[in-house]
Coordinates of C-alpha atoms and ligand atoms in Angstrom, one line a residue:
M1 CA 4.8 31.1 -14.6
A2 CA 2.6 30.5 -11.5
L3 CA 1.0 27.2 -11.0
Y4 CA -2.3 26.9 -9.2
I5 CA -2.9 23.7 -7.2
C6 CA -6.2 22.5 -5.9
S7 CA -5.8 22.0 -2.1
N8 CA -8.5 19.3 -2.2
C9 CA -7.5 17.0 -5.0
G10 CA -4.1 18.2 -6.2
Y11 CA -5.3 19.2 -9.7
G12 CA -2.9 21.7 -11.3
S13 CA -3.7 24.6 -13.6
A14 CA -1.8 27.5 -15.2
S15 CA -4.6 30.0 -14.4
W16 CA -6.7 30.6 -11.4
M17 CA -10.3 29.2 -11.4
G18 CA -13.0 29.7 -8.9
R19 CA -14.0 26.0 -9.1
C20 CA -11.7 23.1 -9.5
P21 CA -12.7 21.3 -12.8
D22 CA -11.4 18.0 -11.4
C23 CA -13.1 17.7 -8.0
G24 CA -15.8 20.4 -8.3
Q25 CA -14.8 22.2 -5.1
W26 CA -15.0 26.0 -4.9
N27 CA -12.2 28.3 -4.0
T28 CA -9.6 25.6 -3.5
L29 CA -7.0 26.6 -6.2
V30 CA -4.0 28.1 -4.5
A31 CA -1.0 29.7 -6.2
Q32 CA 2.1 27.7 -5.6
A33 CA 5.4 29.6 -4.9
E34 CA 7.5 29.6 -8.0
G35 CA 10.6 27.4 -7.7
K36 CA 13.4 29.6 -6.4
K37 CA 16.9 28.9 -7.3
K38 CA 18.6 27.3 -4.3
K39 CA 21.8 28.7 -2.9
N40 CA 25.0 27.5 -4.2
E41 CA 25.6 24.0 -3.1
A42 CA 28.9 22.2 -3.6
V43 CA 28.9 19.2 -5.9
K44 CA 28.4 16.1 -3.8
K45 CA 30.9 13.3 -4.3
L46 CA 29.3 10.1 -5.4
E47 CA 29.9 7.4 -2.9
I48 CA 29.3 3.9 -4.1
T49 CA 29.0 0.7 -2.2
S50 CA 29.0 -2.9 -3.4
L51 CA 25.6 -4.3 -2.5
A52 CA 27.1 -7.7 -2.2
K53 CA 28.9 -6.6 0.9
I54 CA 25.9 -5.1 2.6
N55 CA 24.2 -7.1 5.3
P56 CA 20.5 -7.8 4.6
L57 CA 18.0 -5.9 6.7
A58 CA 17.0 -7.9 9.7
K59 CA 13.3 -7.7 9.1
S60 CA 11.8 -7.9 12.5
R61 CA 8.2 -8.8 12.1
Q62 CA 5.8 -8.4 14.9
P63 CA 2.7 -10.5 14.5
T64 CA -0.5 -8.7 15.5
G65 CA -2.0 -12.0 16.8
I66 CA -4.9 -11.6 14.4
Y67 CA -4.4 -14.3 11.9
E68 CA -6.4 -12.7 9.1
F69 CA -4.7 -9.3 9.6
D70 CA -1.2 -10.9 9.7
R71 CA -1.9 -12.8 6.6
V72 CA -2.7 -9.7 4.6
L73 CA 0.3 -7.9 6.1
G74 CA 2.6 -10.8 5.2
G75 CA 3.2 -12.0 8.8
G76 CA 2.8 -9.0 10.9
F77 CA 4.1 -5.4 11.2
V78 CA 7.6 -4.8 10.0
A79 CA 9.8 -2.4 12.1
G80 CA 10.0 0.9 10.2
E81 CA 7.1 0.1 8.0
V82 CA 4.4 2.8 7.2
V83 CA 1.0 1.4 6.7
L84 CA -1.9 3.4 5.3
L85 CA -5.3 1.9 6.4
T86 CA -8.2 3.3 4.4
G87 CA -11.9 2.8 4.6
E88 CA -15.2 4.5 4.9
P89 CA -16.1 6.1 8.2
G90 CA -17.6 3.6 10.5
V91 CA -16.3 0.5 8.7
G92 CA -14.2 -0.5 11.7
K93 CA -10.7 0.9 11.1
S94 CA -10.1 2.1 14.7
T95 CA -11.5 -1.2 16.1
L96 CA -9.2 -3.3 13.9
V97 CA -6.1 -1.3 14.9
L98 CA -7.0 -1.4 18.6
Q99 CA -7.5 -5.1 18.5
S100 CA -4.2 -5.6 16.8
L101 CA -2.1 -3.9 19.5
Q102 CA -2.4 -6.5 22.2
K103 CA 1.2 -7.5 22.2
T104 CA 2.9 -4.3 21.2
K105 CA 4.0 -1.1 22.9
A106 CA 1.8 1.4 21.1
L107 CA 1.1 5.1 21.1
Y108 CA -2.4 6.0 19.8
I109 CA -2.9 9.6 18.5
S110 CA -6.5 10.3 18.2
G111 CA -8.1 13.3 16.6
E112 CA -11.5 11.7 16.5
E113 CA -12.1 10.3 20.0
S114 CA -11.1 11.3 23.5
A115 CA -9.0 9.2 25.9
E116 CA -12.1 8.2 27.8
Q117 CA -13.8 7.0 24.6
V118 CA -10.8 5.0 23.5
K119 CA -10.3 3.4 26.9
D120 CA -14.0 2.6 27.1
R121 CA -13.8 0.9 23.7
A122 CA -10.6 -0.9 24.5
Q123 CA -12.1 -2.3 27.7
R124 CA -15.1 -3.5 25.8
L125 CA -12.8 -5.2 23.4
N126 CA -10.9 -6.8 26.3
I127 CA -7.7 -5.3 25.3
N128 CA -4.7 -5.3 27.7
L129 CA -3.9 -1.6 28.3
D130 CA -0.5 -2.0 30.0
N131 CA 1.6 -1.0 27.0
F132 CA -0.9 1.4 25.5
Y133 CA -0.3 5.1 25.4
F134 CA -2.7 7.8 24.3
S135 CA -2.4 11.4 23.1
D136 CA -4.6 13.9 21.5
N137 CA -1.8 16.2 20.4
L138 CA -2.4 16.6 16.7
Q139 CA 0.6 18.8 15.8
V140 CA 3.0 16.6 13.8
E141 CA 6.1 18.4 15.1
G142 CA 5.0 17.8 18.6
I143 CA 4.3 14.1 17.9
V144 CA 7.7 13.6 16.3
E145 CA 9.6 15.3 19.1
G146 CA 7.6 13.5 21.7
V147 CA 8.2 10.1 20.3
E148 CA 11.9 10.8 19.9
N149 CA 12.2 11.9 23.5
L150 CA 10.0 9.2 24.9
G151 CA 12.8 7.4 26.7
E152 CA 11.6 4.0 25.6
K153 CA 11.1 2.5 22.2
L154 CA 7.7 2.3 20.8
D155 CA 6.7 -0.6 18.5
V156 CA 3.7 1.0 16.8
L157 CA 2.5 4.6 16.4
I158 CA -1.1 5.0 15.2
I159 CA -2.4 8.2 13.7
D160 CA -6.2 8.2 13.8
S161 CA -6.7 9.8 11.4
I162 CA -4.1 11.4 9.1
Q163 CA -6.8 13.9 8.1
T164 CA -6.8 15.4 11.6
V165 CA -3.0 16.0 12.1
Y166 CA -1.3 19.2 10.9
S167 CA 2.1 20.8 10.6
K168 CA 2.7 24.2 12.2
D169 CA 4.8 25.2 9.2
I170 CA 2.1 24.8 6.5
D171 CA -0.9 26.9 5.7
G172 CA -4.1 25.2 5.1
T173 CA -6.5 23.3 7.3
A174 CA -5.8 19.7 8.5
G175 CA -6.7 17.2 5.8
S176 CA -5.8 19.5 2.8
I177 CA -3.4 18.0 0.3
S178 CA -0.4 20.1 1.4
Q179 CA -1.0 19.2 5.0
L180 CA -1.4 15.5 4.2
K181 CA 1.9 15.5 2.3
E182 CA 3.9 17.4 4.9
T183 CA 2.5 15.5 8.0
S184 CA 2.9 12.1 6.4
A185 CA 6.4 12.9 5.1
R186 CA 7.5 13.7 8.7
L187 CA 5.9 10.6 10.1
I188 CA 7.5 8.4 7.5
S189 CA 10.9 9.8 8.3
L190 CA 10.2 9.2 12.0
A191 CA 9.3 5.6 11.2
K192 CA 12.4 5.0 9.2
K193 CA 14.7 6.7 11.7
Q194 CA 13.3 5.1 14.9
K195 CA 12.3 1.8 13.3
I196 CA 8.8 2.1 14.5
T197 CA 5.8 0.8 12.6
V198 CA 3.5 3.8 11.8
V199 CA -0.1 3.2 10.9
L200 CA -1.9 6.1 9.2
I201 CA -5.7 5.8 9.2
G202 CA -7.3 7.6 6.3
H203 CA -11.0 8.1 5.6
I204 CA -12.4 7.6 2.2
T205 CA -16.0 8.5 1.2
K206 CA -18.6 6.3 -0.3
E207 CA -18.1 7.6 -3.8
G208 CA -14.5 6.3 -3.6
E209 CA -13.3 9.9 -3.4
I210 CA -10.0 9.1 -1.8
A211 CA -8.3 12.2 -3.3
G212 CA -6.7 13.0 0.1
P213 CA -5.3 9.7 1.3
K214 CA -4.8 8.5 -2.4
T215 CA -2.0 11.0 -2.8
L216 CA -0.1 9.3 0.0
E217 CA -0.1 5.9 -1.6
H218 CA 3.2 6.4 -3.3
F219 CA 5.0 7.3 -0.1
V220 CA 3.9 4.5 2.2
D221 CA 5.1 0.9 2.3
C222 CA 1.7 -0.7 2.5
V223 CA -1.8 0.4 1.6
L224 CA -4.7 -1.6 3.2
N225 CA -8.3 -1.1 2.4
F226 CA -11.0 -2.1 4.8
E227 CA -14.4 -2.6 3.1
G228 CA -17.9 -3.6 3.8
E229 CA -21.3 -2.0 4.4
R230 CA -22.2 -0.7 7.7
L231 CA -25.5 -2.5 7.6
S232 CA -24.0 -5.8 6.8
N233 CA -21.5 -7.2 9.4
F234 CA -18.9 -8.6 7.1
R235 CA -15.6 -6.8 6.4
L236 CA -12.8 -7.5 3.9
L237 CA -9.3 -6.4 4.4
R238 CA -7.2 -6.1 1.2
A239 CA -3.7 -4.8 0.4
S240 CA -3.4 -2.8 -2.8
K241 CA 0.3 -2.2 -2.2
N242 CA 2.7 -4.1 0.0
R243 CA 6.4 -3.7 0.0
F244 CA 7.0 -6.4 2.6
G245 CA 4.2 -8.9 1.8
P246 CA 1.7 -10.2 -0.7
T247 CA -1.1 -8.2 -2.3
D248 CA -3.4 -11.0 -3.3
E249 CA -4.4 -12.1 0.2
I250 CA -7.5 -11.0 1.9
G251 CA -8.7 -11.0 5.5
I252 CA -12.3 -11.7 6.3
F253 CA -14.0 -10.4 9.5
E254 CA -17.3 -10.1 11.1
M255 CA -18.2 -7.1 13.2
K256 CA -19.9 -8.3 16.4
G257 CA -20.8 -6.8 19.8
G258 CA -17.3 -7.7 21.1
G259 CA -15.4 -6.4 18.1
L260 CA -14.1 -7.9 14.9
V261 CA -14.1 -11.7 14.7
E262 CA -12.1 -13.6 12.1
I263 CA -14.0 -15.7 9.6
S264 CA -12.7 -18.7 7.8
N265 CA -15.9 -20.0 6.2
P266 CA -16.2 -18.6 2.7
L267 CA -19.9 -18.9 2.2
V268 CA -20.5 -15.8 4.4
F269 CA -21.4 -13.5 1.5
L270 CA -24.4 -15.3 0.5
E271 CA -27.2 -14.2 2.7
N272 CA -30.0 -16.1 1.2
N273 CA -28.7 -18.7 -1.1
K274 CA -31.9 -20.7 -1.7
E275 CA -34.2 -17.8 -2.7
L276 CA -34.6 -17.5 -6.5
A277 CA -35.1 -14.0 -8.0
P278 CA -34.7 -12.5 -11.4
G279 CA -31.4 -10.6 -11.7
K280 CA -29.6 -12.6 -9.0
A281 CA -26.5 -14.6 -9.8
I282 CA -23.9 -16.2 -7.6
I283 CA -20.3 -16.1 -8.6
G284 CA -17.2 -17.9 -7.4
I285 CA -13.8 -16.4 -7.6
S286 CA -10.4 -17.0 -6.1
E287 CA -8.6 -14.4 -4.1
G288 CA -5.2 -15.2 -2.7
K289 CA -5.4 -18.8 -1.4
R290 CA -9.1 -18.6 -0.9
V291 CA -12.3 -19.2 -2.9
L292 CA -15.1 -16.7 -2.3
F293 CA -18.7 -16.6 -3.3
Y294 CA -20.6 -13.3 -3.9
E295 CA -24.0 -12.4 -5.0
I296 CA -24.5 -10.0 -8.0
Q297 CA -27.9 -8.3 -8.4
S298 CA -28.9 -6.6 -11.6
L299 CA -32.0 -4.6 -12.4
V300 CA -32.7 -3.9 -16.1
A301 CA -35.6 -1.5 -16.5
N302 CA -37.1 0.6 -19.3
T303 CA -35.5 4.0 -19.4
A304 CA -37.2 7.4 -19.4
M305 CA -34.0 9.1 -20.4
P306 CA -32.5 9.8 -23.8
V307 CA -29.3 8.4 -22.5
P308 CA -29.9 5.3 -20.3
R309 CA -28.5 5.2 -16.8
R310 CA -25.8 2.8 -15.7
V311 CA -25.2 2.5 -12.0
I312 CA -22.6 -0.1 -11.2
K313 CA -21.5 -0.8 -7.6
G314 CA -18.9 -3.3 -6.6
L315 CA -17.7 -4.1 -10.2
D316 CA -15.4 -2.2 -12.5
Y317 CA -17.4 0.4 -14.4
N318 CA -15.6 0.4 -17.7
K319 CA -15.5 -3.4 -17.8
S320 CA -19.2 -3.5 -17.2
L321 CA -19.8 -1.2 -20.2
L322 CA -17.6 -3.4 -22.3
L323 CA -19.6 -6.4 -21.3
L324 CA -22.9 -4.6 -22.1
A325 CA -21.6 -4.1 -25.6
V326 CA -20.6 -7.8 -25.8
I327 CA -24.1 -8.8 -24.7
K328 CA -25.7 -6.7 -27.4
K329 CA -23.5 -8.1 -30.1
Y330 CA -23.3 -11.8 -29.2
A331 CA -26.4 -12.4 -27.1
N332 CA -28.6 -10.0 -29.0
I333 CA -29.9 -8.3 -25.9
P334 CA -30.2 -4.6 -26.7
L335 CA -29.5 -2.9 -23.4
D336 CA -27.8 0.0 -25.1
K337 CA -30.7 2.3 -26.0
Y338 CA -33.9 1.5 -24.1
Y339 CA -32.8 0.2 -20.7
D340 CA -31.4 1.5 -17.5
V341 CA -29.0 -0.9 -15.9
Y342 CA -28.4 -1.0 -12.1
V343 CA -25.9 -3.5 -10.7
N344 CA -24.8 -4.2 -7.2
V345 CA -22.5 -6.7 -5.4
I346 CA -24.3 -7.6 -2.1
G347 CA -22.6 -6.7 1.1
G348 CA -20.8 -3.6 -0.2
F349 CA -17.9 -5.6 -1.5
T350 CA -15.8 -4.8 -4.5
V351 CA -15.0 -7.7 -6.9
K352 CA -11.9 -7.1 -9.0
S353 CA -11.5 -10.5 -10.5
T354 CA -12.4 -11.0 -14.2
G355 CA -14.0 -14.3 -13.1
A356 CA -17.1 -12.3 -12.3
D357 CA -17.8 -11.5 -16.0
L358 CA -20.0 -14.5 -16.7
G359 CA -22.1 -14.1 -13.5
F360 CA -22.6 -10.4 -14.3
I361 CA -23.9 -11.3 -17.8
A362 CA -26.1 -14.0 -16.4
S363 CA -27.7 -11.7 -13.9
L364 CA -28.3 -9.1 -16.6
M365 CA -30.0 -11.7 -18.8
S366 CA -32.0 -12.9 -15.9
S367 CA -33.3 -9.5 -15.1
Y368 CA -33.9 -8.6 -18.7
K369 CA -36.0 -11.8 -19.2
N370 CA -37.5 -11.4 -15.8
A371 CA -36.8 -15.1 -15.1
P372 CA -34.7 -16.4 -12.2
L373 CA -31.5 -18.3 -12.9
P374 CA -31.7 -22.0 -12.2
P375 CA -31.6 -23.1 -8.5
N376 CA -28.2 -23.8 -7.0
S377 CA -26.4 -22.4 -10.1
L378 CA -23.0 -20.8 -10.0
Y379 CA -21.1 -18.7 -12.6
V380 CA -17.4 -18.8 -13.0
G381 CA -15.6 -17.3 -16.0
E382 CA -14.1 -14.4 -17.8
V383 CA -15.8 -13.2 -21.0
G384 CA -13.8 -11.9 -23.9
L385 CA -14.6 -9.4 -26.6
R386 CA -15.9 -12.1 -28.9
G387 CA -18.3 -13.3 -26.3
E388 CA -16.1 -16.3 -25.6
V389 CA -16.0 -17.7 -22.1
R390 CA -12.5 -18.2 -20.7
S391 CA -11.2 -20.2 -17.9
V392 CA -10.0 -18.4 -14.8
R393 CA -7.2 -19.0 -12.3
S394 CA -7.9 -21.8 -9.9
E395 CA -11.0 -22.8 -11.7
D396 CA -10.9 -26.4 -10.6
K397 CA -10.5 -25.4 -7.0
I398 CA -13.5 -23.1 -7.3
I399 CA -15.6 -25.8 -8.8
K400 CA -14.6 -28.3 -6.2
E401 CA -15.4 -25.9 -3.4
A402 CA -18.7 -25.1 -5.0
G403 CA -19.6 -28.7 -5.2
R404 CA -18.8 -29.1 -1.6
L405 CA -21.2 -26.2 -0.7
G406 CA -24.1 -27.7 -2.7
F407 CA -24.0 -25.9 -6.0
K408 CA -25.5 -28.2 -8.6
K409 CA -25.1 -26.5 -11.9
I410 CA -21.8 -24.7 -12.5
F411 CA -21.5 -22.6 -15.6
S412 CA -17.9 -22.1 -16.7
S413 CA -15.6 -22.5 -19.7
K414 CA -15.9 -26.2 -19.2
N415 CA -19.6 -26.3 -20.4
L416 CA -20.0 -22.9 -22.2
K417 CA -18.0 -21.8 -25.2
N418 CA -19.7 -18.5 -25.8
I419 CA -22.3 -16.4 -24.0
K420 CA -24.6 -17.2 -27.0
D421 CA -25.0 -20.7 -25.4
L422 CA -26.2 -19.1 -22.2
T423 CA -28.9 -17.2 -24.1
E424 CA -30.0 -20.4 -25.9
S425 CA -30.4 -22.2 -22.7
F426 CA -32.5 -19.3 -21.5
Y427 CA -34.9 -19.5 -24.5
K428 CA -35.1 -23.3 -24.3
K429 CA -35.3 -23.2 -20.5
S430 CA -32.9 -26.1 -20.7
F431 CA -30.4 -25.1 -18.1
Ligands
TYD1 P1 -14.9 2.2 14.1 O1 -13.7 1.3 14.4 O2 -15.1 3.3 15.0 O3 -14.9 2.7 12.6 P2 -13.9 3.7 11.9 O4 -12.7 3.9 12.7 O5 -13.6 3.0 10.6 O6 -14.7 4.9 11.6 O7 -16.2 1.2 14.2 C1 -17.4 1.8 14.2 C2 -18.5 0.8 14.1 O8 -18.3 -0.5 14.6 C3 -19.6 1.4 14.9 O9 -20.7 1.6 14.1 C4 -19.9 0.4 15.9 C5 -19.3 -0.9 15.4 N1 -18.8 -1.7 16.5 C6 -19.4 -2.9 16.8 O10 -20.4 -3.3 16.2 N2 -18.8 -3.7 17.8 C7 -17.7 -3.3 18.5 O11 -17.3 -4.0 19.4 C8 -17.1 -2.0 18.2 C9 -15.9 -1.6 18.9 C10 -17.7 -1.3 17.2
MG2 MG1 -12.3 5.6 13.8

């Protein structure tokens, strides 16, 4: 039986369709060749080795010299490692990579900018160009052969971006699923054979449609995501997968005229801490070894639709729906039928920690009642299905840091047992 695969998202179907039901693109389903029987191959003898006798890999790490980047990587680039760096266009991926190559012998393959543009930017960033090579050859076979015959060993190969390189042996335009798989497979094997670090840059779109680069996540050693809004200058670097390092560390940067600057002060995400407004709540959570503070904004408004709208940005969608049900049941706030709910984490960041639950609920209540939350208040806590407020990891550390930064009233499992208590304090105005 033939199988039709969507060249955009990888969806599979037994019959051909004009439009992919998964990603909605037209004319992307392509018949895949049926698996042919391979020619007779002799049975391979199983060779076994005692692992105890194998020498451990000498993991040679090469620090990038950018402390925040190294921390996320786990100490620097590992020889032979393949790193996928994803982010929205314009967030600063190329800049980050350029800045991290100061101490390494690097080849930069660019399908997006010309040599002059790259040099211009590198000079503006004050980057030493002595060990820096450039090519705009986007054919993967040519890149692999070129690197193998270079005559000197590269430390890092950067592909900017993986959506622009192609294999001559594969049909389909650069960036299609089949091209992405083939080109990255060849680059990964080059990395392992030559012990070069390969950095693949991949674009994702605002809606989080990472169908393309997402399919590569299983094959690479490390997946980094660079996030932040173009209008705000702050950027977060996170690892969602890391074979040679931690996944809970984050790197914080600010985009300035002279490139990305590292940030160590955690208060950066609060743009106007003093201003009081309905629907605004400040949360504190711990990520890696750091405590971070974010602002959640909610807007609860009467709906004109039979099914009210929920637009959630920066928080988990399903968790948010669950918390809306919890609010209805335990705080008696009926947002389910008559109200649209819009929620945003300021700065374009994504908060994954469950420690944001309490702040999310407080901001919804505040918008619903059209009353600001108390001045200098902070919300720290996970909320369970019974409405109970739970403690979170490193709660004491968050509270201590919050005190240092001038938060006066900290709501957490230490003073709230259930979100009911939060509603009561709202009615009594006795925060
Ligand atoms: P870039 O690294 O090209 O983004 P990406 O590779 O993710 O698409 O960064 C683009 C943005 O960064 C661009 O809007 C300009 C800004 N920028 C600065 O503000 N300062 C700088 O020094 C540089 C190099 C870029
Ligand atoms: Mg770029």
